[in-house]
Tab-separated table of C-alpha atoms in Angstrom:
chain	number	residue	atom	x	y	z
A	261	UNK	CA	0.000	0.000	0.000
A	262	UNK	CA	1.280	3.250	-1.215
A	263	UNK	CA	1.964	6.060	1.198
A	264	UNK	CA	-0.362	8.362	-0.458
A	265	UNK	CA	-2.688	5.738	-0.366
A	266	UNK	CA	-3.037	6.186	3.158
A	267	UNK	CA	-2.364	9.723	3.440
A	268	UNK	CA	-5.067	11.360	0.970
A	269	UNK	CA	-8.140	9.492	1.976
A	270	UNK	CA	-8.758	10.869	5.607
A	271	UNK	CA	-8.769	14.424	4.938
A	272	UNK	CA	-12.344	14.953	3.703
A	273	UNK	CA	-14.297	12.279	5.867
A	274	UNK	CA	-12.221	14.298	9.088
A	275	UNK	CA	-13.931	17.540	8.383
A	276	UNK	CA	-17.396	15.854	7.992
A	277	UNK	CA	-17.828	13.855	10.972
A	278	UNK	CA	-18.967	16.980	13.007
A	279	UNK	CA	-21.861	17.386	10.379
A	280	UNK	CA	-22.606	13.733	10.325
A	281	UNK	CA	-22.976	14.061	14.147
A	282	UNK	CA	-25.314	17.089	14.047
A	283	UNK	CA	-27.518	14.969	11.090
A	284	UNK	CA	-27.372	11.592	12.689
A	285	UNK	CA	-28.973	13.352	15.695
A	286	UNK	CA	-31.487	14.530	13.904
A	287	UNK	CA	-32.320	11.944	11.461
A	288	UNK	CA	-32.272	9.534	14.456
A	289	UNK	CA	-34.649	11.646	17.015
A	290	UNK	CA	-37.311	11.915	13.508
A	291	UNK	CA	-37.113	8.103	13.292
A	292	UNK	CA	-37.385	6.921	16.296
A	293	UNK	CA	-39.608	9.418	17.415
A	294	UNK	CA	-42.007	8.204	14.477
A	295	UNK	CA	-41.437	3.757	14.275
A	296	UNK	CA	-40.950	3.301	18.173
A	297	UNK	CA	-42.373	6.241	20.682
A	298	UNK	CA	-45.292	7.192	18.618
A	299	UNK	CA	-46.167	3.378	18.879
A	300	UNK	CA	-45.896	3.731	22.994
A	301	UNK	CA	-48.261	6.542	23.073
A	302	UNK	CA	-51.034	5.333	20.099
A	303	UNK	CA	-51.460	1.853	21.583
A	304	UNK	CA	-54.544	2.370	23.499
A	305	UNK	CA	-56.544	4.411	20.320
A	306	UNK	CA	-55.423	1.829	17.637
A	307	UNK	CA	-56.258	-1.340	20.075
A	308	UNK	CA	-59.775	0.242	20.426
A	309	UNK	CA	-59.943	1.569	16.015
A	310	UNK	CA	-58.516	-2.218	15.171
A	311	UNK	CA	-60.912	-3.648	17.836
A	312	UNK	CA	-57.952	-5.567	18.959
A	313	UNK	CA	-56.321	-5.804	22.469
A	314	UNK	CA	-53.585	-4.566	23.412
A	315	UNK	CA	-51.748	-7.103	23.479
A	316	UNK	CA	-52.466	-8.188	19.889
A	317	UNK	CA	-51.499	-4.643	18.838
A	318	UNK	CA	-48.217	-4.924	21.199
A	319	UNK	CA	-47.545	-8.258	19.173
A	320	UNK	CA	-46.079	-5.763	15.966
A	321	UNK	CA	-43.532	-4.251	18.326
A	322	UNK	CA	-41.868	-7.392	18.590
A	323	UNK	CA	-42.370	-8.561	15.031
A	324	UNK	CA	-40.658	-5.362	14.065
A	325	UNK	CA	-37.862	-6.210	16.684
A	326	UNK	CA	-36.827	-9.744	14.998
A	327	UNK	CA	-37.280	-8.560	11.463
A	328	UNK	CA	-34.610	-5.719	13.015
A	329	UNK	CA	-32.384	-8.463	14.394
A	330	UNK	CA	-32.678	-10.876	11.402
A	331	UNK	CA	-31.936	-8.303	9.166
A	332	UNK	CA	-29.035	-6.251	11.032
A	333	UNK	CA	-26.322	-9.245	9.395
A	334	UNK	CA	-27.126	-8.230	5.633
A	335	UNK	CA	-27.833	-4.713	6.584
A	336	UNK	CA	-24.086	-4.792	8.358
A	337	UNK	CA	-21.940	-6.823	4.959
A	338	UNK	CA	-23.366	-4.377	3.077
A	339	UNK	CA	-22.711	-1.170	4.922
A	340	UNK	CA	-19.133	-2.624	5.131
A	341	UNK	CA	-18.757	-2.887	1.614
A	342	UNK	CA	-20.928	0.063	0.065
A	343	UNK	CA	-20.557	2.619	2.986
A	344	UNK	CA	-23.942	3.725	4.544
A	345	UNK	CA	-25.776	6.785	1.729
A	346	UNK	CA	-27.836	4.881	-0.336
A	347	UNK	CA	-28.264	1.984	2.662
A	348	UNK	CA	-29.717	4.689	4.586
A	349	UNK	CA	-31.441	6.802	2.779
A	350	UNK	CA	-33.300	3.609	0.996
A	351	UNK	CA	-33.871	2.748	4.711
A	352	UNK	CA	-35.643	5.878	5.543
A	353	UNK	CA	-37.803	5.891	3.188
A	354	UNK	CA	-39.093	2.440	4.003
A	355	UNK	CA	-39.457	3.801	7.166
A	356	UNK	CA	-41.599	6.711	5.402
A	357	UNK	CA	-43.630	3.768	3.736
A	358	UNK	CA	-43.955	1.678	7.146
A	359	UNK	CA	-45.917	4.391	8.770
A	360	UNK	CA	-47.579	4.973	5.722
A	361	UNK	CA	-48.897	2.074	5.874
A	362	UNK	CA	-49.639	1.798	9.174
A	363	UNK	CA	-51.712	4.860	9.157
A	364	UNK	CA	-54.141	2.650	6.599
A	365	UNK	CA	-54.184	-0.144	8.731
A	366	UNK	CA	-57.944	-1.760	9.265
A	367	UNK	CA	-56.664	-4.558	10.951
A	368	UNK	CA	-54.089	-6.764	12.857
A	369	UNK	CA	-52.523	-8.368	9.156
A	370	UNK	CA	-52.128	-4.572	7.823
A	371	UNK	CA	-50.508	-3.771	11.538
A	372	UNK	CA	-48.268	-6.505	11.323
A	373	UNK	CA	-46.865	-5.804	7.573
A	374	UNK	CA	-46.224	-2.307	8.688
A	375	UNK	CA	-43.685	-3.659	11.211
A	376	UNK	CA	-41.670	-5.878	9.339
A	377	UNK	CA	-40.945	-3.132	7.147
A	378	UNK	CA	-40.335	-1.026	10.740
A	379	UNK	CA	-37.987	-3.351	11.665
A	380	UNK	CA	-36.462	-2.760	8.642
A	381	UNK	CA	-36.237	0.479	8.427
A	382	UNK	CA	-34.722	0.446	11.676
A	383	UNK	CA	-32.113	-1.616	10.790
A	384	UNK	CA	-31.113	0.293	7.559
A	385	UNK	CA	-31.484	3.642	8.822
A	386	UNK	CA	-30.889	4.148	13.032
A	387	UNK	CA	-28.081	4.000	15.576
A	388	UNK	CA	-26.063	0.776	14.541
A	389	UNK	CA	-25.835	1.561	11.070
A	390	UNK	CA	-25.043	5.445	12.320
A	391	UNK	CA	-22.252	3.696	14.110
A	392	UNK	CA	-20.997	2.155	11.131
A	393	UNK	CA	-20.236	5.352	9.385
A	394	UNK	CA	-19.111	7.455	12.063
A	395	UNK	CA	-16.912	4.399	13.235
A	396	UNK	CA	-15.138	4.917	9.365
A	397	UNK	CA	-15.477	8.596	9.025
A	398	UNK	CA	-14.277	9.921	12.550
A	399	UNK	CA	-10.443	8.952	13.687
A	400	UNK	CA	-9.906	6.874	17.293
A	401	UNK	CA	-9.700	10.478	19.066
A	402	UNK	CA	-13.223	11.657	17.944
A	403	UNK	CA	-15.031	8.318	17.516
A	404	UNK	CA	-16.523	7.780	21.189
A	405	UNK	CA	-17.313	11.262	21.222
A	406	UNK	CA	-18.989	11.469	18.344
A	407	UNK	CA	-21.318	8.336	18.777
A	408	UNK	CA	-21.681	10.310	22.379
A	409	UNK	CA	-23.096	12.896	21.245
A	410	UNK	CA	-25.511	11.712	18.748
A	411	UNK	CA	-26.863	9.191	21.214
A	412	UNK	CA	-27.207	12.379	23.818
A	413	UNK	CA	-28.789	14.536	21.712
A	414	UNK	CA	-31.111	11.928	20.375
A	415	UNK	CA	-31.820	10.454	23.752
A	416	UNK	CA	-33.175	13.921	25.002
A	417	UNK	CA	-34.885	14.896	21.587
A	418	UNK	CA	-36.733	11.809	21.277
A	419	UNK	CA	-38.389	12.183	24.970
A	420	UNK	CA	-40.342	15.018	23.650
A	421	UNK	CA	-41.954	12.960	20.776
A	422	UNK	CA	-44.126	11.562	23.401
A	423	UNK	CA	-45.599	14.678	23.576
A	424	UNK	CA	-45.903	15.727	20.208
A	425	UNK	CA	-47.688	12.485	19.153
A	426	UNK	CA	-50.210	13.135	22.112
A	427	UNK	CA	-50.589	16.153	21.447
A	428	UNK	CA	-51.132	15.017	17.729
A	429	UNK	CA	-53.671	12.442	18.597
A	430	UNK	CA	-56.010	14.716	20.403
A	431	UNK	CA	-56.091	16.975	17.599
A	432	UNK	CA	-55.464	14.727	14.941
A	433	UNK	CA	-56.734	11.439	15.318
A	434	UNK	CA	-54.170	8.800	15.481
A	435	UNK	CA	-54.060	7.691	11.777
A	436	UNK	CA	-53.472	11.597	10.942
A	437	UNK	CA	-50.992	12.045	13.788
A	438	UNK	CA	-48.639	8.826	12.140
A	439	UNK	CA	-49.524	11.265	8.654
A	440	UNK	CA	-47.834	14.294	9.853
A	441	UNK	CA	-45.022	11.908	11.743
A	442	UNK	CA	-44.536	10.313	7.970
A	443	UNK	CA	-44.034	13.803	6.670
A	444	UNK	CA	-41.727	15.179	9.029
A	445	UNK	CA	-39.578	11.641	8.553
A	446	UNK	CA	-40.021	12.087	4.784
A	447	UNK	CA	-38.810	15.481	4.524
A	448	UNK	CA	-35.585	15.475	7.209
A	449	UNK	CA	-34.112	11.819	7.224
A	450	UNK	CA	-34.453	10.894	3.624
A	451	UNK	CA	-32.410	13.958	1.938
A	452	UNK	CA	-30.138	14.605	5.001
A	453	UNK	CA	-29.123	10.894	4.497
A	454	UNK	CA	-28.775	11.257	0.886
A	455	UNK	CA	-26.923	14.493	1.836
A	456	UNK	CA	-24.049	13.932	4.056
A	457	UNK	CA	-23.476	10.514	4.203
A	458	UNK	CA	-20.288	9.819	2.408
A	459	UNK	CA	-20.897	7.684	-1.014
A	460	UNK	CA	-19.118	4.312	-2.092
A	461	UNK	CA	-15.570	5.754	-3.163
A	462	UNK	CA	-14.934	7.424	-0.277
A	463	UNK	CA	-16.116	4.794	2.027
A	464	UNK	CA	-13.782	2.562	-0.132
A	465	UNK	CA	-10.790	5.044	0.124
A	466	UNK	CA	-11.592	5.136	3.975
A	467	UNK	CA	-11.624	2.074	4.587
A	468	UNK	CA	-8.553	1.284	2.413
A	469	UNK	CA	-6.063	2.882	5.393
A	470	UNK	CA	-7.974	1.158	8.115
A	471	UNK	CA	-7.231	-2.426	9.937
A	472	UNK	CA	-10.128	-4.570	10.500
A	473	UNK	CA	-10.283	-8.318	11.797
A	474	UNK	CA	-12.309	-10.840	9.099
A	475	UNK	CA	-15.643	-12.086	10.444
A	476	UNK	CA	-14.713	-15.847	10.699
A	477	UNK	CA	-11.542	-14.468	12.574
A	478	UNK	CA	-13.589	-12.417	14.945
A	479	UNK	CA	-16.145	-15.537	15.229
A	480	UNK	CA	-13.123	-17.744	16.227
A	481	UNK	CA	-12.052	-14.856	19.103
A	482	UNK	CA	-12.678	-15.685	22.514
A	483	UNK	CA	-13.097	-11.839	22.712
A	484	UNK	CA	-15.929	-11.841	20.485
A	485	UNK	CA	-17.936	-14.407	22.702
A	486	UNK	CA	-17.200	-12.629	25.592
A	487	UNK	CA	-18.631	-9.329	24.481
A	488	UNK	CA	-21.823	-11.336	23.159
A	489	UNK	CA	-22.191	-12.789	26.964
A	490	UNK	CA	-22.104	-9.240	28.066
A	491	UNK	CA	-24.138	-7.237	26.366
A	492	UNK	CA	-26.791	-10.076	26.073
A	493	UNK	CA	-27.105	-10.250	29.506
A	494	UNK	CA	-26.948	-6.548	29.988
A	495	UNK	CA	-29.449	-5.837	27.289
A	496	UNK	CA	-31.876	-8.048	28.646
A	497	UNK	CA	-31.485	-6.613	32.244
A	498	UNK	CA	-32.099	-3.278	31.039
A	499	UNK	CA	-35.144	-4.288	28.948
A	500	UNK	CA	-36.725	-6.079	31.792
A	501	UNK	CA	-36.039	-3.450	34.410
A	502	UNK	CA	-37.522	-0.414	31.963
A	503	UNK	CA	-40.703	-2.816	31.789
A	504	UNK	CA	-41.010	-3.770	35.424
A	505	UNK	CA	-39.367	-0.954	37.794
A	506	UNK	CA	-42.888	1.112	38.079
A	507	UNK	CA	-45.082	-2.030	38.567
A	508	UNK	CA	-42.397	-2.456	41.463
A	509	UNK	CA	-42.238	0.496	42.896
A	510	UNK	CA	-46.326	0.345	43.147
A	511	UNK	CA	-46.186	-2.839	44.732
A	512	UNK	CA	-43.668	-1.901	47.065
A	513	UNK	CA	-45.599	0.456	48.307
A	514	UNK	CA	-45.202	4.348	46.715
A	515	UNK	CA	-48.058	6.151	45.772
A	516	UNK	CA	-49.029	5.810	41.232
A	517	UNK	CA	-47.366	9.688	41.064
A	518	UNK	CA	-44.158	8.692	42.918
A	519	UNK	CA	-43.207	5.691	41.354
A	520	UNK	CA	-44.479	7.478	38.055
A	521	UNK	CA	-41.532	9.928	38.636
A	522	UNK	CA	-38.785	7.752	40.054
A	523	UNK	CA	-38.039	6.893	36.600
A	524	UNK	CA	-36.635	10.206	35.589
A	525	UNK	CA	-33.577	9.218	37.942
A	526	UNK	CA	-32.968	6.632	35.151
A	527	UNK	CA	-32.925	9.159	32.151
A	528	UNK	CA	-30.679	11.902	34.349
A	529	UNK	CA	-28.080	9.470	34.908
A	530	UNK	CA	-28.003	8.040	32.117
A	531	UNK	CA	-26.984	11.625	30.397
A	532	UNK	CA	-24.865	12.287	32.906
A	533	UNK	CA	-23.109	9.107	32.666
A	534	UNK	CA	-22.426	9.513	28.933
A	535	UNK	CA	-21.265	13.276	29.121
A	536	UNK	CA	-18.323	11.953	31.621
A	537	UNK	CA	-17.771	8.832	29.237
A	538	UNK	CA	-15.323	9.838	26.842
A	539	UNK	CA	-12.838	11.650	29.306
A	540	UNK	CA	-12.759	8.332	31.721
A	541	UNK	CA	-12.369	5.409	28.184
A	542	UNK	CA	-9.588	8.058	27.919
A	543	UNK	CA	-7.527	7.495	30.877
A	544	UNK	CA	-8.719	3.776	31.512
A	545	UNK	CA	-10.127	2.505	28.295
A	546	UNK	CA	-13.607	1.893	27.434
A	547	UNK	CA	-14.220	-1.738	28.493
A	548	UNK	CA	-12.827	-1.072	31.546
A	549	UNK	CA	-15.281	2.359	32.253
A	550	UNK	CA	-17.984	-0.185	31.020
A	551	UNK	CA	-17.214	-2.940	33.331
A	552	UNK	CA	-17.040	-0.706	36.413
A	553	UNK	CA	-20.738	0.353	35.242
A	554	UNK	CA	-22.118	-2.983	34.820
A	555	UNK	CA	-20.677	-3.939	38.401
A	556	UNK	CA	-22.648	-0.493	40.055
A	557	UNK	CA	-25.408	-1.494	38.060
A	558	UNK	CA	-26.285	-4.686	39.427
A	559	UNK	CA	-25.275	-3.919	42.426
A	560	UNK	CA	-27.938	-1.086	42.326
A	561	UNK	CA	-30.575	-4.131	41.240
A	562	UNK	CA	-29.431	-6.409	44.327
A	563	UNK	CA	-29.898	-3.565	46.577
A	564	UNK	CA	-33.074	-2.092	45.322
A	565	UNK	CA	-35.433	-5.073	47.307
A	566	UNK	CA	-33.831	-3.708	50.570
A	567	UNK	CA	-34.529	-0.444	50.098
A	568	UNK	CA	-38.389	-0.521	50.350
A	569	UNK	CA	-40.263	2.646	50.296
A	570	UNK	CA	-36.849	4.708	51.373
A	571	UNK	CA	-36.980	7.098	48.605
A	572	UNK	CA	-33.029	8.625	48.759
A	573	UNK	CA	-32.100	4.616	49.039
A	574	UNK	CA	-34.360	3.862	45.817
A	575	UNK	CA	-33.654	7.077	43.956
A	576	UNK	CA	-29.776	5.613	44.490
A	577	UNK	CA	-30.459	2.307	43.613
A	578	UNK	CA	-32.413	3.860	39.979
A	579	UNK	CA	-29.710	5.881	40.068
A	580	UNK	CA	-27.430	2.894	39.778
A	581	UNK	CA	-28.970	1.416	37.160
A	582	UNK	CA	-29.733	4.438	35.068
A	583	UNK	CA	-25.266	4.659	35.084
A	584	UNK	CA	-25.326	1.506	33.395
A	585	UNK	CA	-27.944	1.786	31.050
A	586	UNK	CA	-26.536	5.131	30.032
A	587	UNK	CA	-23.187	3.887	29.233
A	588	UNK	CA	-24.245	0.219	27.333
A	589	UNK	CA	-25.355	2.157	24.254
A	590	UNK	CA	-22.068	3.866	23.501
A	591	UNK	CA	-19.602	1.340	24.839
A	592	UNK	CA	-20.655	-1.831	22.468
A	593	UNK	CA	-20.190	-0.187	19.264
A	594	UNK	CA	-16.816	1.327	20.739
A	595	UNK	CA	-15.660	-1.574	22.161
A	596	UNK	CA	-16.281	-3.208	19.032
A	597	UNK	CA	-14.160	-0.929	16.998
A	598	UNK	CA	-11.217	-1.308	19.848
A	599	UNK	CA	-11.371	-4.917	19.858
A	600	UNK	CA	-11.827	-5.640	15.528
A	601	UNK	CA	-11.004	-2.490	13.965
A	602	UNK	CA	-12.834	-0.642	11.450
A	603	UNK	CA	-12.773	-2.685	8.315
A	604	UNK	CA	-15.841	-5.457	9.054
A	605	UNK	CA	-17.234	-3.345	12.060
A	606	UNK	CA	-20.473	-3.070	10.642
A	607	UNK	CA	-20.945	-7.148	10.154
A	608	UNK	CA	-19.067	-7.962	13.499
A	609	UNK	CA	-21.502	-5.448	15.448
A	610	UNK	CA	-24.102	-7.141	13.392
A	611	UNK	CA	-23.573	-10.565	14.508
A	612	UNK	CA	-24.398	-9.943	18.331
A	613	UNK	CA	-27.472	-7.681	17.459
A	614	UNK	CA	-29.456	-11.052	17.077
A	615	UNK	CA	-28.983	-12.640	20.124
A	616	UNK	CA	-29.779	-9.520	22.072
A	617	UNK	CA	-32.665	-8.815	20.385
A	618	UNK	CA	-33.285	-12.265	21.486
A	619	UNK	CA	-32.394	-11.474	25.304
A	620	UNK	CA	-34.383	-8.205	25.019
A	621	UNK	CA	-37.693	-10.067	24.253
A	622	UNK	CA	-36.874	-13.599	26.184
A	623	UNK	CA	-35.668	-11.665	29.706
A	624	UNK	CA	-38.836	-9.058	29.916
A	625	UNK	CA	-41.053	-12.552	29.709
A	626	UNK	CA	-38.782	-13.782	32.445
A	627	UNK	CA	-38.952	-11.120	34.722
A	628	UNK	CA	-42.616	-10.451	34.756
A	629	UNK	CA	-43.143	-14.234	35.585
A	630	UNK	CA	-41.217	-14.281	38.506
A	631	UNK	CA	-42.852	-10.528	39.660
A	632	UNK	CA	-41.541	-10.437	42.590
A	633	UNK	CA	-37.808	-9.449	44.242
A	634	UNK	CA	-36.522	-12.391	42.790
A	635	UNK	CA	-36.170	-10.704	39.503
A	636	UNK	CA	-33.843	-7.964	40.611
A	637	UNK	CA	-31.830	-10.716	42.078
A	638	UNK	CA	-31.825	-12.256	38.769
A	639	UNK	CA	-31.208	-9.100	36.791
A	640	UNK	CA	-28.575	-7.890	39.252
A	641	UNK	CA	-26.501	-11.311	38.839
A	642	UNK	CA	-26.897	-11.233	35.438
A	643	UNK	CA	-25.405	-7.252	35.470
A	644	UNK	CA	-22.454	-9.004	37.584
A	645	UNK	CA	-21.916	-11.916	34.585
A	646	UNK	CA	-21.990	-8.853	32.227
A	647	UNK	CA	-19.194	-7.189	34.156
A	648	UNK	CA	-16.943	-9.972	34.475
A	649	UNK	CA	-17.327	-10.858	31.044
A	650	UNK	CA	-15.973	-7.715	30.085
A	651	UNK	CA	-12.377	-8.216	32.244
A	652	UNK	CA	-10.885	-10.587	29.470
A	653	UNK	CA	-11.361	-7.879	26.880
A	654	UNK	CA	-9.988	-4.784	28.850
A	655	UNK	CA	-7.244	-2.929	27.744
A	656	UNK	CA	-5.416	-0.153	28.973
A	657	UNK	CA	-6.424	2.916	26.301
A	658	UNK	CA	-3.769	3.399	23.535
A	659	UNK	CA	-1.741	5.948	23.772
């Protein structure tokens, strides 16, 4: 390889990754905001319009999950190979058709179709394929900050969609509301994507001065298996906890407005945890950071049973949990990167997307069967295996 092989590529993807960052946030708030929270807050009027319970409706929320999963491993080979414009752009405007189409729905089998082509759209077109470019655009300095920031600004954007689409429906109707959600989608994701996303030849060049383990080399890693173990087991903590933790608080005793509330300690740590992220993977390396969170987290869980109604002892045990959750999003894709390089990230990252899709819908199941403390004691050990399975792939941060 030719020095100015290496040399010329980087210097236009460096001066874009800022402006990737600023339209990743955006094009990820408009798209989750429409194919997952709208969902969340028009449950109740399209069980009643589809004359359908809720849990029939609920059914499309996993369908669009698996097709997600299923369809992260092709989605991944090919953002490693093409780069991520046309991938996403395509993907955003399935997403565009999706709620289309779910705005037309007149039953469960029109419901349903409209969430395999969410899932896909959320595959194509949301954070993990995000991560893929930024992970090739940005250099090892900027990376965790950039995938940061988009997941900060995007976290706190997308909370107000809840609002808007209620807000919507009462004015609206639900089937206009997902109308006006379509448009905005249509109109900001499709041409930002199209946009600034960097085409096929400069992905190429990119990638050309970039290491990267094979797959089948990664597959054969020890390393690999070990991060699988831990964010399955994390990922299914924190989508069991998220489902169960008001129901818990209720039973335990605090009043419907109180344990209503106690979930906001979950979404304040969890910004603050990734705003001091990238300074601490800095000095001790980002599996490391991530480890240490895992451990608090559990140990939050394991603790929460004993705390009863003691609200500062609960708020600390949410508290706990909220650091962990907060940091999971950011550190997988980073880790990733650390561990494999750049040059397959997108199909490596893709590979452990299905079993924790998997964990995500199995553990929630679990965890509402047992009801009572014994699930935190379950989710907390698990939060323990997470952390331990991260020690093998620690490294001190490069220098």
């Amino acid at each position: 390889m030719s020095a100015e092989t290496t040399a010329a590529p980087p210097t236009r993807p460096d001066l874009r990754w800022k402006r990737l960052v600023g339209v990743f946030a955006l094009t990820n708030t408009v798209a989750y905001g429409a194919l997952i929270q709208a969902f969340t807050v028009l449950l109740v009027p399209m069980s009643e319009a589809l004359d359908a319970s809720r849990t029939e409706v609920a059914v499309a929320a996993t369908i669009s999950t698996l097709v997600g999963a299923f369809a992260a491993v092709p989605v991944g080979n090919l953002l490693d190979r093409y780069g991520g414009r046309l991938l996403m752009t395509a993907g955003s405007a399935i997403g565009v058709a999706a709620v289309l189409l779910w705005s037309r729905a007149t039953g469960l089998p029109q419901l349903y179709l409209a969430f395999v082509l969410v899932g896909l759209a959320l595959a194509m077109s949301t954070y993990e394929a995000a991560f893929a470019v930024l992970v090739v655009v940005t250099d090892t300095r900027h990376r965790d900050g950039a995938i940061i920031a988009v997941t900060m600004i995007c976290g706190l954007a997308t909370s107000f969609y809840y609002f808007l689409a209620g807000w919507l429906e009462g004015q609206l109707g639900w089937r206009q509301t997902l109308l006006v959600l379509a448009l905005i989608l249509a109109v900001v994701a499709v041409p930002a994507h199209l946009w600034a996303i960097p085409g096929r030849t400069a992905h190429s060049l990119r990638v050309t001065g970039r290491h990267g383990v094979p797959v089948g080399n990664a597959l054969r890693s020890p390393g690999f298996w070990y991060l699988v173990v831990a964010f399955v087991a994390q990922s299914g903590v924190t989508s069991a906890f998220l489902l169960m933790m008001v129901t818990w608080f209720r039973d335990v005793g605090f009043s419907p407005t109180v344990a209503a509330a106690l979930p906001i300690g979950v979404g304040v740590l969890q910004i603050a945890s990734r705003m001091g992220l990238a300074p601490l993977a800095r000095r001790f390396g980002m599996a490391r950071v991530t480890a240490v969170s895992f451990a608090v987290q559990g140990a939050g869980l394991l603790a929460l049973p004993l705390a009863g109604t003691s609200l500062p002892r609960t708020l600390a045990c949410v508290a706990a949990f909220g650091l962990g959750y907060g940091i999971s999003v950011v550190a997988r894709p980073s880790i990733v990167a650390d561990t494999f390089g750049v040059a397959r990230f997108g199909s490596i990252l893709a590979l452990m997307t299905v079993p924790i899709a998997l964990s995500r819908a199995g553990t929630p199941l679990a965890a509402a069967w047992i009801a009572d403390w014994r699930f935190l004691v379950l989710l907390g050990a698990l939060c323990l295996l997470a952390a331990l399975a991260l020690l093998p792939v620690a490294r001190p941060p490069a220098p």
